[in-house]
């Protein structure tokens, strides 16, 4: 999305200005426009510039960008910068222009295509922003369409059109600091294509509502050589970003050699955030109300439906080498997972198992540190000893629900990194984990009824569970507390467990 907006505005970032502290000139706006494009790896040039009466005209403006094995270039046309007399500068550009994209990997097929841009009612301006320059824009409609696609010189019948409705945004650069905001009422994507050498063909669409994104950062963090990322982070580059989307739908269908398939679904909405700097990386994503339906000639059911009430993924990982331990976290949530009765009936035709939604969640958090600089390629290639240490681990929010059984657990451990002998090269742990298991015996009995587990094996499992679990506060409820001591003792409910 951001790439399109930069390209559609002559490959630049555009944003709403704060109250002007000084009058921005047309020439300063043009220079800032070129400068912010360069920050994103884009080279904006003009065949000629002329100025008269507070109006600067950049004639024959072109944009070029090289990113590893991809290149993008095109001509926007004439762009004018007009001083408004209130410290702001109005920017006018053609409503339609084309960009040519080429992807030429060392190994693989060469892809060439043209991207057509149509910007209806685009309103842009520039103003002073705390010592920098801010660019703003709004547009009732922005359309980008792929055309003239070729793979290794062969024309491919493929079309792709995206329409952004009710969009507005801000892009600001002050010194090396970049910030941006973007909103859109909706995004519609449609695609259609076929295999030029076979019978395969397919088409589909995606719709999204209420898009919102924002980002801030230091240094060029987008469209760069990934190998340069460690060097940039160590030099002070950073970024923070967030995005959210509302109701989303998608559908796709196709045929090939007499076979057919169709996929459709929807989602209530989702959010995502990311922070990246030399100290740590933080990433979080969450979406709710996801449902998908699949059908096809090779699927042995009229249709297959899948659903998930909520999905989340969160990670915090330190990046910098340090003397003191730093926090880390990994949290995953897959809640209220459902599948179609048709799938259930394939392995449980007698409806033996409860078909309640399944859930899996856990949270692993603690402290640790890197003993080497993981942003240094040479240090990573030739580590001297262990690259890092884990000092503590907290286990929480463990929940597994499926087939009528439920497991919950939590625990806390510390690790002695000076003792690598007691546990065979692993830092000696000290702590305990408590767990509660409900409905496990009932699940085993049901699996026996279904013929998945022999009765004698199920009875053996029940007998062995007595070594680790004790009766809980209700029927078919088991609890346990697993402890680990620095001397190497592992116990269940206070009773040592022989490890050999």
Short mmCIF file of C-alpha atoms in Angstrom, two decimals:
data_model
loop_
_atom_site.label_atom_id
_atom_site.label_comp_id
_atom_site.label_asym_id
_atom_site.label_seq_id
_atom_site.Cartn_x
_atom_site.Cartn_y
_atom_site.Cartn_z
CA UNK A 1 0.00 0.00 0.00
CA UNK A 2 2.71 2.51 0.99
CA UNK A 3 4.69 1.71 -2.15
CA UNK A 4 1.68 2.53 -4.31
CA UNK A 5 1.11 5.83 -2.55
CA UNK A 6 4.72 6.86 -2.99
CA UNK A 7 4.68 5.93 -6.66
CA UNK A 8 1.36 7.60 -7.26
CA UNK A 9 2.78 10.80 -5.81
CA UNK A 10 5.94 10.74 -7.90
CA UNK A 11 7.52 8.17 -5.63
CA UNK A 12 7.44 10.38 -2.56
CA UNK A 13 5.88 10.48 0.87
CA UNK A 14 3.17 13.08 1.33
CA UNK A 15 1.82 14.38 4.63
CA UNK A 16 -0.39 16.94 6.45
CA UNK A 17 1.66 19.84 7.75
CA UNK A 18 1.69 21.20 11.25
CA UNK A 19 1.20 24.98 11.52
CA UNK A 20 3.92 26.59 9.45
CA UNK A 21 6.67 28.35 11.35
CA UNK A 22 8.03 29.81 8.13
CA UNK A 23 6.83 30.19 4.56
CA UNK A 24 7.83 27.20 2.46
CA UNK A 25 8.87 28.13 -1.06
CA UNK A 26 8.05 26.18 -4.19
CA UNK A 27 11.73 25.40 -4.74
CA UNK A 28 12.12 24.09 -1.18
CA UNK A 29 9.06 21.88 -1.63
CA UNK A 30 10.49 20.41 -4.85
CA UNK A 31 13.88 19.77 -3.23
CA UNK A 32 12.24 18.15 -0.20
CA UNK A 33 10.11 16.01 -2.50
CA UNK A 34 13.20 14.69 -4.26
CA UNK A 35 15.01 14.21 -0.95
CA UNK A 36 12.29 12.18 0.75
CA UNK A 37 12.04 9.96 -2.34
CA UNK A 38 15.77 9.29 -2.11
CA UNK A 39 15.31 8.25 1.51
CA UNK A 40 13.07 5.45 0.26
CA UNK A 41 15.56 4.42 -2.40
CA UNK A 42 13.83 6.23 -5.26
CA UNK A 43 15.55 8.57 -7.69
CA UNK A 44 13.25 11.40 -8.81
CA UNK A 45 14.57 13.64 -11.57
CA UNK A 46 13.21 16.30 -13.94
CA UNK A 47 14.26 17.00 -17.50
CA UNK A 48 13.94 20.70 -16.72
CA UNK A 49 12.75 23.03 -13.95
CA UNK A 50 11.56 26.60 -14.36
CA UNK A 51 10.16 29.15 -11.92
CA UNK A 52 7.92 32.15 -12.36
CA UNK A 53 5.74 34.12 -9.94
CA UNK A 54 5.92 31.63 -7.07
CA UNK A 55 5.30 28.64 -9.32
CA UNK A 56 7.95 26.02 -9.99
CA UNK A 57 7.36 23.64 -12.86
CA UNK A 58 9.28 20.38 -12.98
CA UNK A 59 8.97 19.13 -16.54
CA UNK A 60 9.41 15.52 -17.55
CA UNK A 61 9.58 14.14 -14.04
CA UNK A 62 10.71 10.51 -13.92
CA UNK A 63 11.11 7.96 -11.15
CA UNK A 64 13.61 5.11 -10.95
CA UNK A 65 14.33 2.57 -8.24
CA UNK A 66 16.66 -0.44 -7.99
CA UNK A 67 16.09 -3.05 -5.27
CA UNK A 68 18.24 -6.15 -5.54
CA UNK A 69 16.84 -8.02 -8.56
CA UNK A 70 13.93 -5.61 -9.16
CA UNK A 71 13.86 -2.31 -11.01
CA UNK A 72 11.05 0.21 -11.35
CA UNK A 73 11.01 3.25 -13.59
CA UNK A 74 8.61 5.51 -15.40
CA UNK A 75 7.68 9.02 -16.44
CA UNK A 76 5.12 11.00 -14.44
CA UNK A 77 5.07 14.07 -16.65
CA UNK A 78 4.99 17.71 -15.51
CA UNK A 79 4.55 18.55 -11.83
CA UNK A 80 3.90 22.06 -10.55
CA UNK A 81 4.59 23.53 -7.11
CA UNK A 82 2.58 26.69 -6.41
CA UNK A 83 3.10 28.93 -3.37
CA UNK A 84 -0.29 29.59 -1.76
CA UNK A 85 0.71 32.75 0.11
CA UNK A 86 0.03 31.19 3.53
CA UNK A 87 3.31 29.30 3.87
CA UNK A 88 2.08 26.19 2.09
CA UNK A 89 2.74 24.91 -1.42
CA UNK A 90 0.13 23.24 -3.64
CA UNK A 91 1.36 20.33 -5.75
CA UNK A 92 -0.33 19.34 -9.00
CA UNK A 93 0.57 16.37 -11.15
CA UNK A 94 -1.00 14.36 -13.99
CA UNK A 95 -3.88 12.13 -12.97
CA UNK A 96 -2.56 9.18 -15.00
CA UNK A 97 0.90 7.75 -15.61
CA UNK A 98 2.66 4.40 -16.09
CA UNK A 99 5.50 2.60 -14.35
CA UNK A 100 7.53 -0.28 -15.76
CA UNK A 101 8.66 -3.03 -13.38
CA UNK A 102 11.28 -5.68 -14.12
CA UNK A 103 12.23 -8.59 -11.90
CA UNK A 104 15.33 -10.37 -13.22
CA UNK A 105 16.60 -12.92 -10.67
CA UNK A 106 19.88 -14.73 -11.07
CA UNK A 107 17.97 -18.00 -10.94
CA UNK A 108 14.43 -17.98 -12.22
CA UNK A 109 12.24 -16.35 -14.81
CA UNK A 110 12.47 -12.72 -15.86
CA UNK A 111 9.20 -10.86 -15.31
CA UNK A 112 8.34 -7.57 -17.01
CA UNK A 113 5.11 -5.65 -16.58
CA UNK A 114 3.55 -2.20 -16.76
CA UNK A 115 1.63 -0.63 -13.89
CA UNK A 116 -1.02 1.95 -14.83
CA UNK A 117 -1.91 4.56 -12.19
CA UNK A 118 -5.10 6.62 -12.21
CA UNK A 119 -5.47 9.28 -9.51
CA UNK A 120 -8.87 10.95 -9.52
CA UNK A 121 -9.30 14.16 -7.53
CA UNK A 122 -5.84 14.00 -5.96
CA UNK A 123 -5.21 17.00 -3.68
CA UNK A 124 -1.61 17.51 -2.47
CA UNK A 125 0.26 20.20 -0.58
CA UNK A 126 3.48 20.77 1.35
CA UNK A 127 4.31 22.87 4.42
CA UNK A 128 6.93 23.41 7.09
CA UNK A 129 6.93 20.77 9.85
CA UNK A 130 9.18 21.49 12.84
CA UNK A 131 12.26 22.20 10.80
CA UNK A 132 11.40 19.68 8.11
CA UNK A 133 8.86 19.46 5.33
CA UNK A 134 5.49 17.76 5.47
CA UNK A 135 3.51 16.57 2.45
CA UNK A 136 -0.21 15.84 2.58
CA UNK A 137 -2.64 14.27 0.16
CA UNK A 138 -6.19 13.04 -0.17
CA UNK A 139 -7.94 11.29 -3.04
CA UNK A 140 -11.48 10.00 -3.56
CA UNK A 141 -10.09 7.21 -5.75
CA UNK A 142 -6.69 5.75 -6.63
CA UNK A 143 -6.45 2.87 -9.09
CA UNK A 144 -3.39 0.82 -9.98
CA UNK A 145 -3.56 -1.88 -12.63
CA UNK A 146 -0.98 -4.34 -13.96
CA UNK A 147 -0.83 -4.71 -17.73
CA UNK A 148 1.41 -6.12 -20.47
CA UNK A 149 2.90 -8.84 -18.29
CA UNK A 150 5.69 -10.90 -19.85
CA UNK A 151 7.64 -13.85 -18.44
CA UNK A 152 10.90 -14.64 -20.25
CA UNK A 153 9.62 -12.69 -23.23
CA UNK A 154 6.27 -14.51 -23.42
CA UNK A 155 3.04 -12.57 -22.93
CA UNK A 156 1.02 -13.80 -19.96
CA UNK A 157 -2.76 -13.22 -19.97
CA UNK A 158 -3.08 -11.82 -16.47
CA UNK A 159 -4.85 -8.76 -15.08
CA UNK A 160 -4.63 -7.24 -11.62
CA UNK A 161 -6.46 -4.10 -10.49
CA UNK A 162 -6.48 -2.41 -7.11
CA UNK A 163 -8.77 0.46 -6.16
CA UNK A 164 -8.22 2.56 -3.03
CA UNK A 165 -11.24 4.64 -2.05
CA UNK A 166 -11.47 7.61 0.30
CA UNK A 167 -7.76 7.78 1.11
CA UNK A 168 -5.77 10.42 2.95
CA UNK A 169 -2.26 10.44 4.30
CA UNK A 170 0.70 12.28 5.71
CA UNK A 171 4.44 11.83 5.22
CA UNK A 172 6.97 14.00 7.04
CA UNK A 173 10.75 14.21 7.07
CA UNK A 174 12.64 16.29 9.62
CA UNK A 175 16.36 15.63 9.59
CA UNK A 176 16.73 11.85 9.43
CA UNK A 177 13.38 11.22 11.12
CA UNK A 178 10.53 9.95 8.97
CA UNK A 179 6.88 9.61 9.93
CA UNK A 180 3.77 8.66 8.01
CA UNK A 181 0.07 8.09 8.46
CA UNK A 182 -2.44 6.64 6.02
CA UNK A 183 -6.17 5.95 6.08
CA UNK A 184 -8.56 4.57 3.47
CA UNK A 185 -12.22 3.78 3.50
CA UNK A 186 -11.67 0.69 1.40
CA UNK A 187 -9.43 -1.37 -0.87
CA UNK A 188 -10.72 -3.57 -3.68
CA UNK A 189 -8.39 -5.99 -5.52
CA UNK A 190 -9.46 -8.03 -8.55
CA UNK A 191 -7.32 -10.45 -10.54
CA UNK A 192 -7.88 -12.78 -13.47
CA UNK A 193 -5.48 -14.92 -15.46
CA UNK A 194 -4.81 -18.14 -17.33
CA UNK A 195 -1.90 -20.41 -18.15
CA UNK A 196 -0.74 -19.62 -21.73
CA UNK A 197 0.66 -23.14 -22.11
CA UNK A 198 -2.19 -25.12 -20.54
CA UNK A 199 -5.84 -25.11 -19.59
CA UNK A 200 -5.46 -23.55 -16.15
CA UNK A 201 -7.31 -20.34 -15.39
CA UNK A 202 -8.43 -18.52 -12.28
CA UNK A 203 -9.84 -15.31 -10.91
CA UNK A 204 -10.51 -13.76 -7.54
CA UNK A 205 -11.04 -10.66 -5.45
CA UNK A 206 -10.18 -9.20 -2.05
CA UNK A 207 -11.97 -6.36 -0.26
CA UNK A 208 -10.83 -4.53 2.86
CA UNK A 209 -12.50 -1.75 4.83
CA UNK A 210 -11.19 0.90 7.20
CA UNK A 211 -7.45 0.67 6.60
CA UNK A 212 -5.18 2.63 8.95
CA UNK A 213 -1.38 2.61 9.03
CA UNK A 214 1.29 4.70 10.70
CA UNK A 215 5.07 4.54 10.96
CA UNK A 216 8.06 6.42 12.30
CA UNK A 217 11.73 5.71 11.83
CA UNK A 218 15.32 6.76 11.45
CA UNK A 219 17.15 5.92 8.24
CA UNK A 220 16.09 4.09 5.09
CA UNK A 221 14.38 0.93 6.38
CA UNK A 222 12.24 0.09 3.34
CA UNK A 223 13.26 -1.20 -0.10
CA UNK A 224 16.82 -1.96 0.91
CA UNK A 225 19.31 -4.79 0.61
CA UNK A 226 18.56 -7.09 3.59
CA UNK A 227 22.28 -7.70 4.00
CA UNK A 228 22.68 -4.04 4.92
CA UNK A 229 20.09 -4.18 7.71
CA UNK A 230 22.51 -5.10 10.55
CA UNK A 231 24.86 -2.28 9.52
CA UNK A 232 22.00 0.21 9.38
CA UNK A 233 20.65 -0.84 12.78
CA UNK A 234 24.07 -0.47 14.37
CA UNK A 235 24.31 2.99 12.78
CA UNK A 236 21.11 4.07 14.53
CA UNK A 237 18.36 3.19 12.04
CA UNK A 238 15.04 2.22 13.57
CA UNK A 239 11.37 1.91 12.75
CA UNK A 240 8.01 1.59 14.46
CA UNK A 241 4.82 0.85 12.63
CA UNK A 242 1.22 -0.16 13.14
CA UNK A 243 -1.66 -1.14 10.91
CA UNK A 244 -5.31 -2.10 11.27
CA UNK A 245 -7.97 -3.29 8.88
CA UNK A 246 -11.70 -3.74 9.25
CA UNK A 247 -14.06 -6.21 7.62
CA UNK A 248 -12.28 -8.23 4.94
CA UNK A 249 -13.58 -10.70 2.36
CA UNK A 250 -11.81 -12.82 -0.26
CA UNK A 251 -12.73 -15.31 -2.95
CA UNK A 252 -10.89 -17.24 -5.64
CA UNK A 253 -11.89 -19.89 -8.14
CA UNK A 254 -10.19 -21.72 -10.97
CA UNK A 255 -10.05 -24.74 -13.26
CA UNK A 256 -7.30 -26.87 -14.77
CA UNK A 257 -7.46 -30.08 -16.82
CA UNK A 258 -11.11 -30.56 -15.96
CA UNK A 259 -10.56 -30.07 -12.23
CA UNK A 260 -12.01 -27.10 -10.34
CA UNK A 261 -11.57 -25.37 -7.00
CA UNK A 262 -13.07 -22.45 -5.10
CA UNK A 263 -12.03 -20.67 -1.90
CA UNK A 264 -13.88 -17.89 -0.11
CA UNK A 265 -13.86 -16.35 3.34
CA UNK A 266 -14.08 -13.32 5.53
CA UNK A 267 -12.54 -11.74 8.61
CA UNK A 268 -13.93 -9.24 11.11
CA UNK A 269 -10.66 -7.28 11.29
CA UNK A 270 -7.10 -7.28 12.49
CA UNK A 271 -4.18 -5.25 13.81
CA UNK A 272 -0.41 -5.44 13.61
CA UNK A 273 2.53 -3.59 15.17
CA UNK A 274 6.30 -3.77 14.75
CA UNK A 275 9.29 -2.10 16.37
CA UNK A 276 12.82 -2.67 15.14
CA UNK A 277 16.06 -1.11 16.34
CA UNK A 278 19.55 -2.18 17.36
CA UNK A 279 18.33 -3.18 20.84
CA UNK A 280 15.34 -5.38 20.08
CA UNK A 281 12.56 -6.42 17.74
CA UNK A 282 8.90 -6.46 18.77
CA UNK A 283 6.19 -7.88 16.55
CA UNK A 284 2.50 -8.45 17.24
CA UNK A 285 -0.43 -9.44 15.04
CA UNK A 286 -4.04 -10.17 15.94
CA UNK A 287 -7.15 -10.84 13.90
CA UNK A 288 -10.67 -11.97 14.78
CA UNK A 289 -13.61 -13.70 13.18
CA UNK A 290 -11.82 -15.63 10.42
CA UNK A 291 -13.93 -18.06 8.36
CA UNK A 292 -13.02 -19.92 5.17
CA UNK A 293 -14.90 -22.24 2.83
CA UNK A 294 -13.22 -24.52 0.25
CA UNK A 295 -14.70 -26.72 -2.44
CA UNK A 296 -13.39 -28.51 -5.47
CA UNK A 297 -13.56 -31.59 -7.63
CA UNK A 298 -10.68 -33.22 -5.70
CA UNK A 299 -12.19 -32.53 -2.26
CA UNK A 300 -14.26 -35.54 -1.13
CA UNK A 301 -16.95 -33.28 0.35
CA UNK A 302 -19.37 -30.73 -1.11
CA UNK A 303 -17.41 -28.09 0.80
CA UNK A 304 -15.01 -27.73 3.71
CA UNK A 305 -15.36 -24.93 6.23
CA UNK A 306 -12.81 -23.73 8.77
CA UNK A 307 -13.18 -21.03 11.40
CA UNK A 308 -11.10 -19.32 14.02
CA UNK A 309 -12.48 -16.90 16.60
CA UNK A 310 -9.18 -15.14 17.28
CA UNK A 311 -5.55 -15.52 16.24
CA UNK A 312 -2.64 -13.72 17.86
CA UNK A 313 1.15 -13.87 17.71
CA UNK A 314 3.51 -11.72 19.80
CA UNK A 315 7.28 -11.80 20.00
CA UNK A 316 9.90 -9.71 21.81
CA UNK A 317 13.54 -10.58 21.16
CA UNK A 318 16.65 -8.65 22.21
CA UNK A 319 19.19 -8.03 19.45
CA UNK A 320 22.05 -6.26 21.20
CA UNK A 321 24.93 -7.96 22.97
CA UNK A 322 24.73 -7.05 26.66
CA UNK A 323 26.14 -7.74 30.11
CA UNK A 324 22.74 -7.70 31.80
CA UNK A 325 19.85 -10.03 30.86
CA UNK A 326 17.11 -8.51 28.68
CA UNK A 327 13.42 -9.50 28.41
CA UNK A 328 12.09 -11.83 25.72
CA UNK A 329 8.60 -13.20 24.99
CA UNK A 330 6.76 -15.53 22.65
CA UNK A 331 2.97 -15.65 22.93
CA UNK A 332 0.63 -17.53 20.60
CA UNK A 333 -3.16 -17.73 20.64
CA UNK A 334 -5.37 -19.86 18.39
CA UNK A 335 -8.85 -19.58 19.86
CA UNK A 336 -12.19 -21.18 19.01
CA UNK A 337 -11.02 -23.30 16.07
CA UNK A 338 -13.87 -25.02 14.25
CA UNK A 339 -14.05 -27.40 11.30
CA UNK A 340 -16.98 -28.59 9.20
CA UNK A 341 -19.09 -31.54 10.35
CA UNK A 342 -18.20 -33.22 7.07
CA UNK A 343 -14.56 -33.42 8.16
CA UNK A 344 -15.54 -34.62 11.62
CA UNK A 345 -17.70 -37.35 10.09
CA UNK A 346 -14.77 -38.72 8.09
CA UNK A 347 -13.06 -39.97 11.28
CA UNK A 348 -15.91 -39.76 13.82
CA UNK A 349 -19.12 -40.78 12.01
CA UNK A 350 -20.75 -41.82 15.28
CA UNK A 351 -20.30 -38.39 16.88
CA UNK A 352 -18.37 -39.90 19.77
CA UNK A 353 -16.11 -36.90 20.37
CA UNK A 354 -17.48 -33.54 21.53
CA UNK A 355 -17.25 -31.05 18.68
CA UNK A 356 -16.72 -27.95 20.76
CA UNK A 357 -14.30 -25.35 19.34
CA UNK A 358 -10.63 -26.11 20.04
CA UNK A 359 -8.16 -23.62 21.53
CA UNK A 360 -4.37 -23.46 21.93
CA UNK A 361 -2.64 -20.61 23.79
CA UNK A 362 0.68 -20.18 25.58
CA UNK A 363 3.01 -17.41 26.77
CA UNK A 364 6.75 -17.94 27.24
CA UNK A 365 8.56 -14.95 28.76
CA UNK A 366 11.73 -14.33 30.68
CA UNK A 367 15.19 -12.82 30.47
CA UNK A 368 18.33 -13.70 28.56
CA UNK A 369 21.30 -12.13 26.87
CA UNK A 370 23.48 -12.47 23.80
CA UNK A 371 27.16 -13.15 24.45
CA UNK A 372 28.09 -12.20 20.89
CA UNK A 373 27.02 -9.45 18.49
CA UNK A 374 24.36 -11.19 16.39
CA UNK A 375 24.34 -8.20 14.04
CA UNK A 376 27.95 -9.04 13.15
CA UNK A 377 28.01 -11.64 10.36
CA UNK A 378 31.58 -12.72 11.19
CA UNK A 379 30.77 -13.22 14.87
CA UNK A 380 27.73 -15.29 13.99
CA UNK A 381 29.70 -17.41 11.53
CA UNK A 382 32.45 -18.16 14.07
CA UNK A 383 30.95 -18.13 17.56
CA UNK A 384 33.28 -18.87 20.44
CA UNK A 385 31.20 -21.07 22.73
CA UNK A 386 27.50 -20.53 23.41
CA UNK A 387 26.11 -17.48 21.55
CA UNK A 388 23.71 -16.59 24.36
CA UNK A 389 22.26 -17.41 27.75
CA UNK A 390 18.73 -17.89 29.08
CA UNK A 391 18.42 -16.67 32.67
CA UNK A 392 14.73 -17.11 33.43
CA UNK A 393 11.54 -18.54 31.95
CA UNK A 394 7.94 -17.86 32.95
CA UNK A 395 5.27 -20.12 31.45
CA UNK A 396 1.72 -18.78 31.56
CA UNK A 397 -1.60 -18.75 29.73
CA UNK A 398 -1.15 -22.39 28.68
CA UNK A 399 -4.51 -23.69 27.49
CA UNK A 400 -5.20 -26.65 25.23
CA UNK A 401 -8.83 -27.60 24.62
CA UNK A 402 -9.80 -30.33 22.18
CA UNK A 403 -12.00 -33.41 22.03
CA UNK A 404 -13.54 -32.81 25.44
CA UNK A 405 -10.21 -32.54 27.28
CA UNK A 406 -8.56 -29.43 28.67
CA UNK A 407 -5.01 -28.75 29.86
CA UNK A 408 -3.88 -25.62 31.72
CA UNK A 409 -0.40 -24.94 33.09
CA UNK A 410 1.94 -22.27 34.43
CA UNK A 411 5.44 -22.27 35.83
CA UNK A 412 8.56 -20.29 36.68
CA UNK A 413 12.20 -21.31 36.25
CA UNK A 414 15.64 -19.74 36.63
CA UNK A 415 18.82 -21.08 35.05
CA UNK A 416 22.36 -21.31 36.37
CA UNK A 417 24.54 -20.73 33.33
CA UNK A 418 27.70 -21.54 35.31
CA UNK A 419 26.50 -25.14 35.77
CA UNK A 420 26.50 -26.97 32.46
CA UNK A 421 27.29 -30.37 33.95
CA UNK A 422 24.28 -31.34 36.06
CA UNK A 423 21.89 -31.50 33.07
CA UNK A 424 24.33 -32.58 30.38
CA UNK A 425 25.34 -29.25 28.83
CA UNK A 426 22.10 -27.43 29.63
CA UNK A 427 22.14 -24.59 32.20
CA UNK A 428 20.86 -26.02 35.49
CA UNK A 429 17.17 -25.07 36.00
CA UNK A 430 15.49 -24.31 39.29
CA UNK A 431 11.71 -23.98 39.51
CA UNK A 432 8.39 -25.71 39.09
CA UNK A 433 5.45 -26.10 36.76
CA UNK A 434 1.87 -26.79 37.82
CA UNK A 435 -0.72 -28.27 35.50
CA UNK A 436 -4.37 -29.31 35.53
CA UNK A 437 -5.77 -31.88 33.11
CA UNK A 438 -9.53 -32.35 32.77
CA UNK A 439 -11.39 -34.90 30.68
CA UNK A 440 -8.30 -36.87 29.67
CA UNK A 441 -9.67 -40.27 30.71
CA UNK A 442 -12.92 -39.54 28.92
CA UNK A 443 -10.99 -38.66 25.77
CA UNK A 444 -9.02 -41.92 26.00
CA UNK A 445 -12.24 -43.91 26.44
CA UNK A 446 -13.74 -42.24 23.38
CA UNK A 447 -10.64 -42.98 21.30
CA UNK A 448 -10.97 -46.63 22.32
CA UNK A 449 -14.64 -46.61 21.21
CA UNK A 450 -13.59 -45.16 17.85
CA UNK A 451 -10.92 -47.85 17.43
CA UNK A 452 -8.02 -45.41 17.35
CA UNK A 453 -6.41 -46.67 20.57
CA UNK A 454 -6.36 -50.30 21.83
CA UNK A 455 -8.01 -50.74 25.23
CA UNK A 456 -4.89 -52.22 26.85
CA UNK A 457 -2.76 -49.27 25.74
CA UNK A 458 -5.32 -46.81 27.08
CA UNK A 459 -5.33 -48.60 30.43
CA UNK A 460 -1.54 -48.51 30.48
CA UNK A 461 -1.55 -44.76 29.93
CA UNK A 462 -4.04 -44.30 32.78
CA UNK A 463 -1.84 -46.36 35.12
CA UNK A 464 1.33 -44.45 34.18
CA UNK A 465 -0.42 -41.13 34.69
CA UNK A 466 -0.49 -41.96 38.40
CA UNK A 467 3.29 -41.48 38.46
CA UNK A 468 2.94 -37.83 37.45
CA UNK A 469 -0.60 -36.79 38.34
CA UNK A 470 -2.85 -36.93 41.38
CA UNK A 471 -6.66 -36.65 41.58
CA UNK A 472 -8.02 -33.12 41.35
CA UNK A 473 -11.13 -31.40 42.66
CA UNK A 474 -13.64 -33.24 40.48
CA UNK A 475 -14.28 -36.37 38.42
CA UNK A 476 -11.75 -36.95 35.63
CA UNK A 477 -9.59 -34.07 36.88
CA UNK A 478 -5.85 -34.54 37.42
CA UNK A 479 -3.27 -32.11 38.76
CA UNK A 480 0.50 -32.15 39.05
CA UNK A 481 3.45 -30.07 40.11
CA UNK A 482 6.72 -30.83 38.35
CA UNK A 483 9.76 -29.47 40.19
CA UNK A 484 13.37 -29.20 39.11
CA UNK A 485 16.17 -28.58 41.64
CA UNK A 486 19.70 -27.27 40.98
CA UNK A 487 21.13 -30.60 42.22
CA UNK A 488 19.51 -32.38 39.29
CA UNK A 489 16.45 -33.74 41.07
CA UNK A 490 13.22 -33.82 39.07
CA UNK A 491 10.07 -34.48 41.08
CA UNK A 492 6.34 -34.88 40.51
CA UNK A 493 4.17 -33.76 43.42
CA UNK A 494 7.21 -33.90 45.69
CA UNK A 495 8.22 -37.45 44.70
CA UNK A 496 11.58 -37.75 42.84
CA UNK A 497 11.36 -39.14 39.31
CA UNK A 498 14.22 -41.44 38.25
CA UNK A 499 15.74 -40.09 35.04
CA UNK A 500 17.68 -43.23 34.17
#
